[in-house]
XYZ file of C-alpha atoms in Angstrom:
786
model
C 12.419 11.025 -21.214
C 8.973 9.949 -20.346
C 7.586 12.484 -22.825
C 10.089 10.788 -25.528
C 9.332 7.482 -24.925
C 5.334 8.036 -25.128
C 5.807 10.259 -28.257
C 7.413 6.998 -29.801
C 4.853 4.526 -27.932
C 2.080 6.418 -28.821
C 1.943 8.935 -31.963
C -1.795 9.677 -31.008
C -0.527 10.910 -27.632
C 2.404 12.592 -29.035
C -0.219 14.508 -31.056
C -2.274 15.237 -28.036
C 1.334 16.870 -26.283
C 1.805 18.670 -29.430
C -1.366 20.246 -29.397
C -1.347 21.368 -25.919
C 2.431 22.691 -26.263
C 1.244 25.023 -29.059
C -1.584 26.332 -27.124
C 0.763 26.992 -24.348
C 2.991 28.848 -26.986
C 0.247 31.496 -27.460
C 0.403 32.614 -23.777
C 2.992 34.218 -21.359
C 4.759 32.295 -18.650
C 4.771 32.737 -15.239
C 6.446 30.677 -12.685
C 5.113 30.246 -9.126
C 7.135 32.978 -6.926
C 7.843 33.277 -2.803
C 4.562 34.478 -2.442
C 2.585 31.992 -4.120
C 4.350 29.062 -2.091
C 3.792 31.741 1.226
C 0.300 31.318 0.488
C 0.017 27.795 -0.473
C 2.064 27.409 2.873
C -0.275 29.350 4.431
C -3.112 27.850 3.443
C -2.347 24.366 4.334
C -0.750 25.358 7.729
C -3.739 26.708 8.568
C -6.079 23.474 7.358
C -3.502 21.248 8.940
C -4.353 23.090 12.104
C -7.993 22.888 11.779
C -7.877 19.630 11.354
C -5.599 18.691 14.310
C -7.544 21.452 16.620
C -10.998 19.116 15.479
C -9.514 16.014 16.224
C -8.409 17.198 19.593
C -11.750 18.169 20.489
C -13.688 15.557 18.691
C -11.460 13.069 20.501
C -12.427 14.136 23.965
C -16.360 13.425 23.318
C -17.608 10.010 24.524
C -20.088 9.765 22.096
C -16.789 9.630 19.600
C -15.189 6.987 21.849
C -15.450 4.537 19.506
C -14.375 6.029 16.175
C -10.971 7.311 17.731
C -9.772 4.484 20.126
C -11.447 1.130 18.498
C -8.669 -1.028 18.731
C -8.601 -0.807 22.574
C -12.556 -1.535 21.954
C -11.237 -4.635 20.024
C -8.797 -5.378 22.323
C -11.702 -5.738 25.220
C -9.605 -3.310 27.388
C -11.172 -0.042 27.153
C -15.157 0.462 27.881
C -17.877 2.510 26.841
C -17.419 6.167 28.814
C -19.607 6.080 32.000
C -23.284 6.522 31.660
C -23.738 8.168 35.055
C -24.715 12.079 35.073
C -27.276 12.240 32.633
C -27.587 12.081 28.352
C -25.606 15.273 28.051
C -22.351 13.562 29.634
C -22.720 10.953 27.513
C -22.661 13.004 24.688
C -20.760 15.767 25.801
C -17.360 16.215 27.639
C -18.326 18.656 30.430
C -14.852 17.928 32.611
C -12.881 21.399 31.397
C -9.787 20.191 32.751
C -9.267 17.273 29.868
C -9.708 20.672 27.325
C -6.809 22.343 28.870
C -4.546 18.888 27.668
C -6.467 18.412 24.409
C -2.717 18.155 22.700
C -1.797 15.484 25.167
C -2.397 12.832 21.997
C 1.029 14.193 20.261
C 3.554 12.632 23.274
C 1.408 9.905 24.321
C 2.018 9.207 20.149
C 5.926 8.928 20.744
C 5.969 7.783 24.402
C 4.895 3.853 23.567
C 8.441 1.970 23.193
C 9.158 0.102 19.806
C 8.915 -3.661 21.578
C 5.403 -2.396 23.163
C 4.624 -1.313 19.705
C 5.468 -4.110 18.186
C 3.508 -6.258 20.796
C 0.663 -4.218 20.539
C 0.078 -3.879 16.926
C 2.303 -6.383 15.157
C 5.699 -6.050 13.258
C 4.370 -4.831 10.109
C 3.005 -1.578 11.614
C 6.469 -1.068 13.704
C 8.256 -1.900 10.293
C 5.792 0.808 8.471
C 6.858 3.456 11.334
C 10.352 2.873 10.492
C 9.942 3.928 7.257
C 9.403 7.370 8.528
C 12.439 7.059 10.636
C 14.365 6.017 7.869
C 12.905 9.121 5.707
C 14.098 11.430 9.049
C 17.341 9.821 9.292
C 18.222 10.342 5.689
C 17.140 13.871 4.911
C 17.795 15.572 8.570
C 21.467 15.381 8.074
C 21.119 15.896 4.412
C 19.594 19.009 5.118
C 21.522 20.904 7.446
C 24.664 19.766 5.167
C 22.756 20.948 1.872
C 22.143 24.587 3.507
C 25.385 25.093 4.717
C 26.935 24.056 1.983
C 24.645 24.139 -1.239
C 22.920 27.247 -0.711
C 24.930 30.052 -0.319
C 26.943 28.741 -3.526
C 23.467 28.401 -5.580
C 22.429 32.033 -4.367
C 25.576 33.893 -4.866
C 25.763 32.740 -8.596
C 23.950 35.076 -10.465
C 23.071 33.368 -13.476
C 19.242 33.397 -14.175
C 19.290 37.193 -14.502
C 21.980 37.203 -17.427
C 19.181 34.430 -19.495
C 17.088 36.569 -21.614
C 13.121 35.802 -21.751
C 13.771 33.220 -19.030
C 10.991 33.296 -16.316
C 12.322 32.553 -12.919
C 11.308 33.148 -9.416
C 13.584 33.660 -6.280
C 13.261 30.300 -5.393
C 15.473 29.087 -8.626
C 17.974 31.345 -7.532
C 18.396 29.009 -4.519
C 18.885 26.119 -7.088
C 21.736 24.610 -9.120
C 20.243 26.815 -11.942
C 21.902 29.918 -10.473
C 25.327 28.988 -11.136
C 26.799 29.690 -14.603
C 27.895 27.185 -16.557
C 31.271 25.382 -16.680
C 31.660 27.436 -13.207
C 33.752 25.632 -10.777
C 31.382 25.735 -7.935
C 29.930 22.510 -9.248
C 32.889 20.775 -7.728
C 30.606 21.352 -4.575
C 27.373 20.318 -5.978
C 29.577 16.653 -7.170
C 31.190 16.132 -3.642
C 27.537 16.606 -2.232
C 26.171 14.221 -4.146
C 28.586 11.548 -3.452
C 27.931 12.127 0.498
C 24.321 11.946 0.235
C 24.171 8.962 -1.717
C 27.000 7.587 0.558
C 24.781 8.643 3.733
C 21.724 7.296 2.171
C 23.341 3.660 1.469
C 24.856 4.050 4.939
C 21.321 4.571 6.936
C 19.287 2.024 4.353
C 21.866 -0.777 4.723
C 21.501 -0.667 8.711
C 17.895 0.054 8.562
C 17.526 -3.106 6.429
C 19.823 -4.929 8.800
C 17.858 -4.036 11.797
C 14.185 -4.856 10.272
C 16.079 -8.134 9.279
C 16.740 -8.852 12.975
C 13.358 -7.414 13.922
C 11.875 -9.900 11.907
C 13.799 -13.158 13.236
C 13.479 -12.377 16.639
C 9.977 -11.859 16.385
C 8.998 -14.997 14.433
C 11.481 -16.993 17.167
C 9.463 -15.114 20.034
C 5.933 -15.501 18.253
C 3.300 -17.656 19.442
C 2.040 -20.560 18.040
C 0.287 -20.431 14.780
C -1.405 -22.287 12.372
C 0.820 -21.120 9.243
C 3.861 -21.908 11.149
C 3.127 -25.520 10.283
C 1.517 -24.870 6.849
C 2.109 -25.436 3.515
C 0.316 -24.241 0.494
C 0.204 -26.649 -2.261
C -0.932 -25.962 -5.832
C -0.863 -26.991 -9.481
C -1.618 -30.762 -7.837
C -1.721 -32.841 -10.702
C -4.598 -35.199 -12.204
C -4.760 -38.426 -11.392
C -7.254 -40.727 -12.871
C -7.879 -43.190 -9.920
C -7.902 -40.597 -6.907
C -9.379 -37.693 -5.937
C -7.636 -34.399 -5.200
C -7.811 -34.839 -1.406
C -6.429 -38.632 -1.907
C -3.954 -37.748 -4.422
C -2.449 -35.115 -2.231
C -2.738 -37.309 1.071
C -0.501 -40.103 -0.912
C 1.829 -37.882 -2.263
C 2.350 -36.480 1.330
C 2.481 -39.872 3.267
C 5.275 -41.271 1.091
C 7.780 -38.276 0.097
C 7.241 -36.806 4.056
C 6.321 -40.288 6.099
C 8.154 -38.675 9.416
C 6.395 -35.054 9.508
C 2.844 -34.782 7.448
C -0.030 -34.621 9.490
C -3.110 -33.098 7.631
C -4.297 -31.500 4.894
C -7.542 -29.379 3.751
C -8.188 -29.261 -0.086
C -9.507 -26.178 -1.443
C -12.684 -26.063 -2.771
C -14.602 -23.123 -5.596
C -16.964 -21.517 -3.448
C -16.900 -18.206 -4.760
C -20.416 -18.475 -5.773
C -21.374 -19.622 -2.155
C -18.916 -16.566 -0.599
C -21.311 -14.546 -2.923
C -24.575 -15.792 -1.562
C -23.318 -15.413 1.695
C -21.959 -12.168 1.028
C -25.626 -11.097 -0.126
C -27.344 -12.999 2.770
C -25.348 -10.410 4.891
C -26.278 -7.409 3.187
C -29.970 -8.416 3.465
C -29.310 -8.856 7.115
C -28.181 -5.505 7.331
C -31.165 -3.847 5.502
C -33.609 -6.066 7.777
C -32.056 -5.127 11.014
C -32.417 -1.458 9.953
C -36.070 -1.811 8.890
C -36.928 -3.850 11.916
C -35.089 -1.304 14.430
C -37.138 1.887 12.221
C -40.585 -0.032 12.925
C -39.436 -0.747 16.724
C -39.280 3.492 16.738
C -42.297 3.715 15.188
C -44.906 0.828 15.800
C -47.677 2.426 14.375
C -46.345 2.876 10.562
C -44.427 -0.094 8.919
C -41.707 0.524 6.809
C -41.811 -0.120 3.254
C -39.424 -0.264 0.242
C -39.324 -0.803 -3.409
C -38.128 -4.133 -4.795
C -35.741 -2.443 -7.612
C -32.200 -1.851 -7.780
C -31.258 -0.213 -4.583
C -35.185 0.798 -3.484
C -35.380 3.104 -6.171
C -38.122 2.097 -8.803
C -40.748 -1.112 -8.467
C -43.645 -2.246 -6.383
C -43.735 -0.580 -2.929
C -44.325 -3.778 -0.647
C -43.479 -3.859 3.709
C -39.800 -3.963 4.148
C -39.817 -6.715 6.593
C -41.658 -8.878 5.278
C -39.988 -8.610 1.544
C -36.266 -8.759 3.251
C -37.442 -11.907 5.203
C -38.556 -13.667 2.058
C -35.578 -12.629 0.085
C -32.876 -14.173 3.374
C -34.998 -17.152 3.104
C -34.802 -17.837 -0.428
C -31.280 -17.301 -0.032
C -30.963 -19.734 2.772
C -32.068 -22.435 0.177
C -29.464 -21.252 -2.483
C -26.601 -21.325 -0.013
C -27.677 -24.868 1.342
C -27.991 -26.812 -2.330
C -24.634 -24.209 -3.482
C -23.244 -25.874 -0.124
C -24.369 -29.619 -1.239
C -23.005 -28.848 -4.912
C -19.878 -27.932 -3.927
C -19.544 -30.909 -0.995
C -20.345 -33.545 -3.620
C -19.234 -32.177 -6.922
C -15.456 -33.188 -7.873
C -15.309 -30.206 -10.673
C -15.637 -27.805 -7.246
C -12.765 -29.227 -5.867
C -9.409 -26.890 -7.109
C -6.155 -28.818 -7.777
C -4.602 -27.040 -4.428
C -4.405 -28.304 -0.961
C -3.254 -26.371 2.665
C -0.775 -28.954 4.051
C 0.100 -29.286 7.440
C 3.271 -31.149 9.214
C 3.848 -32.002 12.604
C 6.704 -29.653 13.520
C 7.638 -26.254 11.959
C 10.956 -27.875 10.741
C 8.888 -30.140 8.553
C 6.940 -27.476 7.121
C 9.901 -25.221 6.291
C 11.526 -28.050 4.488
C 8.497 -28.684 1.754
C 8.048 -24.980 1.692
C 11.800 -24.206 0.776
C 12.539 -27.278 -1.558
C 11.001 -28.809 -5.246
C 8.853 -31.366 -4.701
C 9.140 -32.934 -8.018
C 11.709 -33.261 -11.303
C 8.742 -31.879 -12.926
C 9.009 -27.937 -11.496
C 5.473 -27.347 -12.753
C 3.632 -29.360 -10.639
C 3.218 -29.938 -6.668
C 4.042 -26.462 -6.248
C 4.782 -25.370 -2.568
C 5.217 -21.966 -0.729
C 4.475 -20.837 2.434
C 0.680 -20.569 3.696
C -0.199 -17.253 4.933
C -2.519 -16.910 7.732
C -5.999 -17.753 7.904
C -6.695 -14.415 8.059
C -4.713 -13.426 5.204
C -5.767 -15.896 2.710
C -7.585 -14.469 -0.588
C -10.116 -16.764 -0.875
C -11.102 -16.541 -4.140
C -7.655 -16.683 -6.236
C -7.268 -20.177 -4.919
C -9.586 -21.315 -7.867
C -7.455 -19.675 -10.666
C -5.640 -22.711 -12.942
C -1.568 -22.154 -12.703
C -1.622 -21.979 -16.588
C -4.494 -19.087 -16.431
C -2.679 -17.090 -14.089
C 0.597 -16.505 -16.485
C -2.067 -15.175 -18.736
C -3.815 -13.000 -16.326
C -0.466 -11.233 -15.501
C 0.579 -11.032 -19.035
C -2.455 -9.149 -19.724
C -2.672 -7.176 -16.418
C 1.097 -6.445 -17.007
C -0.139 -4.819 -20.519
C -2.817 -3.118 -18.754
C -0.370 -1.448 -16.123
C 1.639 0.079 -19.229
C -1.192 1.390 -21.275
C -2.729 2.926 -18.248
C 0.443 4.180 -16.892
C 1.217 6.383 -19.968
C -2.272 7.204 -21.425
C -3.151 8.857 -18.073
C -0.059 11.523 -18.848
C -3.310 13.343 -20.733
C -5.391 14.133 -17.395
C -2.004 14.739 -15.653
C -0.843 17.165 -18.928
C -3.993 19.128 -18.062
C -3.057 19.344 -14.444
C -0.047 21.009 -14.753
C -1.857 23.604 -17.523
C -4.139 24.771 -14.330
C -0.619 26.158 -13.242
C -0.568 28.837 -15.468
C -2.904 31.679 -14.879
C -3.115 33.174 -18.446
C -4.180 29.593 -19.602
C -7.089 29.494 -17.324
C -7.982 33.160 -19.136
C -7.689 31.981 -22.179
C -10.361 29.070 -22.104
C -12.054 31.377 -19.358
C -11.800 34.595 -20.323
C -15.459 35.675 -18.264
C -13.040 34.541 -15.040
C -10.474 36.859 -15.903
C -11.297 39.772 -13.258
C -11.490 37.410 -10.667
C -8.316 35.916 -11.364
C -6.061 38.771 -11.518
C -6.887 39.746 -8.035
C -3.726 39.213 -6.064
C -4.872 36.703 -3.679
C -6.858 34.649 -5.953
C -3.985 34.331 -8.251
C -1.571 33.412 -5.518
C -4.114 30.616 -4.325
C -4.658 29.143 -8.178
C -1.076 28.867 -8.945
C -0.029 27.862 -4.851
C -2.493 25.167 -4.332
C -4.869 24.337 -7.208
C -2.261 22.211 -8.841
C -1.658 20.150 -6.097
C -4.983 19.692 -4.519
C -6.067 18.908 -8.438
C -3.864 16.218 -9.026
C -4.700 14.981 -5.830
C -8.258 14.545 -6.680
C -7.019 12.361 -9.971
C -5.196 9.739 -7.711
C -7.994 8.900 -5.674
C -9.538 6.276 -7.807
C -6.591 5.028 -8.711
C -5.739 2.870 -6.243
C -8.815 0.986 -6.712
C -8.102 -0.008 -10.060
C -4.422 -1.115 -9.355
C -5.909 -3.622 -6.456
C -8.726 -5.226 -9.107
C -5.846 -5.640 -11.257
C -3.586 -7.736 -8.966
C -6.571 -9.438 -7.955
C -7.036 -10.891 -11.559
C -3.450 -11.467 -11.687
C -4.027 -14.513 -8.841
C -2.246 -13.634 -5.670
C -3.705 -15.478 -2.909
C -3.010 -13.781 -0.001
C -3.956 -9.788 0.799
C -0.518 -9.390 1.492
C 0.935 -10.281 -1.929
C -2.074 -8.543 -3.269
C -0.994 -5.360 -1.250
C 2.745 -5.359 -2.410
C 2.067 -5.820 -5.732
C -0.804 -3.348 -5.905
C 2.114 -0.896 -4.155
C 4.701 -1.808 -7.115
C 2.012 -0.699 -9.547
C 1.115 2.259 -7.547
C 4.554 3.111 -7.387
C 5.522 2.960 -11.232
C 2.549 4.605 -11.688
C 3.382 7.620 -9.823
C 7.129 7.796 -10.709
C 5.971 7.888 -14.250
C 2.948 10.184 -13.789
C 3.139 12.339 -10.823
C 7.170 13.176 -10.652
C 8.663 12.497 -14.509
C 5.085 13.383 -15.887
C 4.774 16.795 -13.606
C 8.455 17.693 -14.882
C 8.141 17.201 -18.327
C 5.022 18.388 -19.229
C 4.843 21.393 -16.561
C 8.011 22.377 -17.138
C 7.937 21.846 -21.178
C 5.057 23.992 -21.259
C 6.537 26.631 -19.413
C 9.619 26.813 -21.317
C 7.797 26.051 -24.848
C 8.724 29.511 -26.565
C 12.524 28.409 -25.947
C 12.375 24.868 -27.504
C 10.838 26.020 -30.392
C 12.836 28.836 -31.351
C 16.437 28.064 -30.073
C 19.282 26.052 -31.417
C 20.028 22.540 -30.058
C 22.845 23.949 -28.099
C 20.883 26.420 -26.115
C 17.554 24.264 -26.297
C 19.793 21.732 -23.703
C 20.664 24.384 -21.510
C 16.785 25.227 -21.192
C 16.375 21.573 -20.096
C 18.919 21.994 -17.405
C 17.531 24.807 -16.541
C 13.894 23.586 -16.221
C 14.121 20.466 -14.009
C 14.874 22.717 -10.579
C 12.266 25.188 -11.916
C 9.748 22.323 -11.070
C 10.980 22.114 -7.424
C 7.962 25.294 -6.612
C 5.261 22.395 -7.605
C 6.492 19.415 -5.676
C 6.532 22.074 -2.952
C 2.862 23.046 -3.663
C 2.555 19.119 -3.762
C 4.006 18.651 -0.617
C 2.206 20.809 1.271
C -1.106 19.745 -0.030
C -0.882 15.602 0.143
C 1.816 15.296 3.075
C 0.551 18.501 5.639
C -3.323 18.864 5.304
C -3.581 15.254 3.565
C -1.870 13.610 6.868
C -3.619 16.154 9.854
C -7.311 15.136 7.444
C -6.219 11.212 7.862
C -6.334 11.804 12.019
C -9.837 13.601 12.149
C -11.462 10.332 10.515
C -14.251 12.359 9.545
C -15.963 9.893 7.175
C -15.685 6.663 9.734
C -16.973 9.743 11.992
C -19.899 10.230 9.932
C -20.600 6.421 8.777
C -20.318 5.405 12.390
C -22.803 7.641 13.864
C -25.053 6.917 10.800
C -25.294 3.380 11.686
C -25.469 4.199 15.659
C -28.344 5.836 14.775
C -30.350 3.987 12.390
C -28.552 -0.264 12.473
C -27.405 -0.314 16.264
C -29.430 -2.677 18.656
C -26.892 -4.327 21.048
C -23.181 -3.434 22.087
C -22.600 -6.507 19.285
C -23.982 -4.491 16.976
C -22.377 -0.997 17.781
C -18.318 -2.939 17.591
C -19.614 -3.902 14.340
C -20.254 -0.416 13.337
C -16.625 0.673 14.248
C -14.764 1.147 11.163
C -10.879 0.871 12.710
C -9.574 0.836 9.030
C -5.855 -0.272 8.421
C -2.520 0.670 7.337
C -3.214 1.007 3.922
C 0.609 -0.439 2.544
C -0.904 -0.613 -1.249
C -1.389 3.483 -1.678
C 0.585 4.843 1.626
C 4.324 3.186 0.815
C 4.283 4.199 -2.805
C 3.305 7.804 -1.409
C 6.266 7.933 1.163
C 8.496 6.780 -1.706
C 7.273 9.925 -3.881
C 8.715 12.258 -0.643
C 11.966 9.910 -0.964
C 12.578 10.449 -4.703
C 11.401 14.051 -4.369
C 13.910 14.799 -1.787
C 16.890 13.027 -3.286
C 16.130 14.057 -6.751
C 16.441 18.123 -5.614
C 18.771 17.739 -2.427
C 21.576 18.690 -4.960
C 19.767 20.576 -7.491
C 16.944 22.668 -5.226
C 18.073 22.031 -1.562
C 15.166 24.624 -0.170
C 12.686 22.044 -0.862
C 14.091 19.589 1.593
C 12.442 21.380 4.415
C 9.405 20.328 3.042
C 10.293 16.699 3.112
C 12.038 16.655 6.434
C 7.964 18.607 8.062
C 5.928 15.980 5.869
C 8.194 13.010 7.457
C 7.808 13.896 10.955
C 4.643 15.132 10.978
C 3.412 11.855 9.393
C 5.672 9.874 12.179
C 3.721 11.579 15.034
C 0.226 10.735 13.321
C 0.638 7.560 11.981
C 1.983 6.371 15.257
C -0.972 7.538 17.206
C -3.268 5.976 14.634
C -1.399 2.655 14.957
C -1.960 2.864 18.941
C -4.978 3.716 18.974
C -7.331 3.058 15.507
C -6.118 0.929 13.335
C -6.759 -3.073 13.434
C -4.313 -4.675 10.967
C -5.918 -7.033 8.307
C -2.902 -9.830 8.446
C 0.590 -9.363 9.781
C 3.100 -10.477 7.338
C 6.148 -9.848 9.916
C 7.661 -7.224 7.766
C 7.570 -9.007 4.695
C 7.399 -5.792 2.826
C 11.039 -4.568 3.686
C 12.467 -5.540 0.932
C 10.655 -3.936 -1.661
C 10.731 -0.911 0.197
C 13.969 -1.005 0.381
C 14.524 -1.520 -3.451
C 12.104 1.549 -4.113
C 14.455 3.875 -2.180
C 17.386 2.919 -4.267
C 15.534 3.001 -7.477
C 14.978 6.786 -6.711
C 18.307 7.306 -5.156
C 19.329 5.972 -9.025
C 17.245 7.956 -10.557
C 18.482 11.088 -8.924
C 21.837 10.320 -10.108
C 21.127 10.025 -13.415
C 18.999 13.375 -13.541
C 22.153 15.101 -12.142
C 24.466 13.624 -14.657
C 21.803 14.975 -16.874
C 21.777 18.135 -15.866
C 25.465 18.629 -15.553
C 25.875 17.689 -18.966
C 24.097 20.771 -19.868
C 26.348 22.975 -17.493
C 29.662 22.756 -19.507
C 31.403 20.066 -16.911
C 31.753 17.155 -19.092
C 34.659 16.277 -17.421
C 32.698 15.964 -13.804
C 29.607 14.283 -15.642
C 31.890 11.247 -16.302
C 32.626 11.633 -12.534
C 29.047 10.642 -11.729
C 29.138 7.464 -13.737
C 30.173 5.483 -10.904
C 27.669 6.631 -8.541
C 24.686 4.613 -10.210
C 26.812 1.643 -10.677
C 27.911 1.691 -7.074
C 24.812 2.329 -5.751
C 23.292 -0.718 -8.032
C 26.413 -2.732 -6.264
C 25.368 -1.959 -2.757
C 21.547 -3.186 -3.901
C 22.764 -6.419 -5.182
C 25.124 -6.575 -1.639
C 22.094 -5.949 0.601
C 19.658 -8.400 -1.304
C 22.494 -10.856 -0.867
C 23.133 -10.311 2.931
C 19.704 -9.838 4.278
C 16.471 -10.811 1.681
C 16.852 -14.388 2.520
C 15.532 -13.467 6.274
C 12.359 -12.357 4.379
C 12.036 -15.069 2.115
C 12.392 -18.037 4.102
C 12.557 -19.559 7.685
C 15.667 -20.623 8.589
C 16.109 -24.898 9.581
C 17.627 -23.709 12.717
C 15.081 -21.648 14.249
C 12.239 -23.847 13.276
C 13.982 -26.585 15.068
C 14.461 -24.407 18.385
C 10.667 -23.799 18.504
C 10.069 -27.023 17.871
C 12.318 -28.571 20.922
C 11.362 -26.150 22.944
C 7.188 -26.464 22.184
C 8.066 -30.245 22.657
C 9.573 -29.661 26.142
C 7.282 -27.356 27.545
C 3.892 -28.727 25.933
C 4.273 -32.359 25.565
C 0.668 -33.233 25.044
C 0.017 -30.516 22.736
C -2.743 -31.597 20.597
C -1.598 -30.354 17.026
C -4.307 -31.728 14.849
C -7.238 -30.420 17.112
C -5.079 -27.018 16.773
C -4.963 -27.251 13.469
C -8.637 -28.627 12.035
C -10.054 -25.905 10.899
C -7.701 -23.229 10.564
C -7.745 -23.163 6.881
C -11.249 -24.259 6.183
C -13.088 -21.397 3.981
C -14.830 -19.066 5.992
C -18.124 -19.958 4.339
C -17.906 -23.552 5.046
C -16.995 -23.039 9.091
C -20.268 -24.161 10.736
C -21.575 -25.606 7.975
C -21.862 -29.413 6.719
C -19.242 -29.938 4.551
C -17.247 -33.122 4.805
C -13.755 -32.931 4.893
C -11.009 -35.881 4.327
C -9.446 -37.049 7.680
C -5.800 -37.693 7.265
C -4.428 -41.151 8.234
C -2.717 -42.037 10.901
C -2.875 -45.614 11.410
C -0.427 -45.666 8.076
C 2.476 -43.906 10.065
C 3.984 -47.146 11.245
C 3.964 -48.741 7.950
C 6.508 -48.894 5.188
C 3.641 -48.931 2.295
C 1.150 -45.669 1.737
C -2.413 -47.128 1.329
C -3.611 -46.339 -2.842
C -6.567 -46.376 -4.587
C -4.533 -46.215 -8.318
C -5.309 -49.390 -10.130
C -1.712 -48.701 -11.862
C -0.178 -49.307 -8.405
C -1.838 -52.964 -7.632
C 1.194 -54.676 -8.833
C 4.411 -55.678 -7.462
C 6.022 -52.357 -7.809
C 5.351 -50.868 -4.624
C 9.109 -49.259 -4.545
C 8.708 -46.783 -7.033
C 5.767 -45.521 -5.144
C 7.476 -41.714 -4.593
C 8.778 -41.525 -8.032
C 5.865 -42.142 -9.432
C 3.910 -39.500 -7.745
C 5.941 -37.268 -9.742
C 3.014 -37.185 -12.667
C 5.335 -36.605 -15.621
């Protein structure tokens, strides 16, 4: 499917495929055997065990304590290991009893109850862990049922041996390909398909319901936060007589007179932020050279003035960076004054705060003007969740940016099929020997051959995907999303599409087509469709190796934290002078939703597609979900420090993507059945995607509003309770600096003060010349700006 679509849209890409296909046609094909899968499993299990043992030992050493338990340090609960007993004891754990229990982190990761986990790490972390639980709830029963019903049906089919010149392995005998065309055995697959789809939807429904309830309870019980009272207003219309700040204040005093409290206009401080970031980088270098000079007072450190210190004249490093920081201070002060005084530096947007949550909810969830393109309101992100760089983008420019990024995503997704095709060709031993004949003696060795076919394709594909998340996040930033959480959700959407097209569909089409090329070219159309039906389940061996490389060894490598470990000790050696420096040297990391969640969705997709076609793959999926649940729960408890808290706002996207995987599996099964001489049963499968889509719409209407809007009833309850428990709360002081740009905090930026004395007046002061007439009753309607 992906091959046909790309061929129609990109003729040159189609020619590339044809060229590769012709090359592959000149060699003999060979599928990965049970020995290859066994070799891959052995390598990845040993790799995972090595990572786990290394982690279990490294985490016990006092010198690594801040690397493997940074979250407790950030919370102020954990202190540095004891310094009594000499230098050796501060570096190496000499208590032999602790090594006996070096695997006690596993039960500890599972023992923390979910409510305590939510209080400790936030609802986002809890909901993320429930994605792994969702996988276990879906696939454990499906695996058991598939092995009881489908595996015996497939194994006794005895069909593959009867097809001449078709390459297959013993694993393929456990797939649907081994069932004779037109056989009544396909009724078992059809029935199991309905059972698996029903069970998946059942689990999804109750998980959606549970997460929605958890979100509402979390929001109801949560402590006071600035975003509960604040709305982000964008596309403020220009006014010839008033500044943006005055215009915003006037509009909300007129249209929300009983609830408006204050506002912060948004400034285009991107250049100032760059200067601040540059100064911070220079200060880090200054600290480094000062530390170096303190260790060797007789020798002054030097550096080159060129880029990264690689060229230019050599100068005294401390004096050079001190002078550079002094220059940046002057530039920063000048830029700060420019932003404060230049009207063009004010963006037509503002954070507007209200006296109550109810007032904020009404404003955020209603249309403010008869013109739907101005006075656009939405819930403000948390202050730490705001992506300040994108607040300065004009509204009209946003539409253009998003259109361009949609085109770029489409091109990136389909042109990336070329390296994917190359990766799949690596699975062919003869192809490698054809290109690199001098490696033939080495490759022909049995062990090396098994390693290449069972291990190499997955690891090379993984390397290809390393740089992709950075590209997709940059594209999301260009699109103009104004919060880190929305940026990650949007990047996750792109990443999921990319994985779906290139990793899943691309792997099936290119890899399988190469392996069965001779039959594609030489056989008539009737036999061609049969070969397609056989070839899809044959790709299960590739996904087995991919799951083991990425889902077993890859997850185990995550808990080792090798890069943060090395970086911490480098910083601790060269930069750290105080405890504050040491805390800044820690890199706790966080749950990277933009890449982690789409990766999980790939396993959902693989499991759902092959649950009926090749059930033997399902245990690999179950192991991934179980192992990942334990590892990431440990990381959430002890390591990760989340950059924001969205109260599980991402769950509707999680649900939608699992539904997408389910529908894809149903459509592929329909296509497979059409090649098996059971056309009547294919008609019975048509109802599945239709009912699944209806189920998605049902869940969307039933639960999605809980993730998009705050019920006014809940807002009123919290406001009433707060008024009763804290009658003297000074909300203005609480919100005063909440939505001030970080580069202005502590700076001398003059900010507008909201009007208090007008609260008891029926009229609102304005500087508009057009309003200094007798038409005072037209204030509200005139603010529309149409």
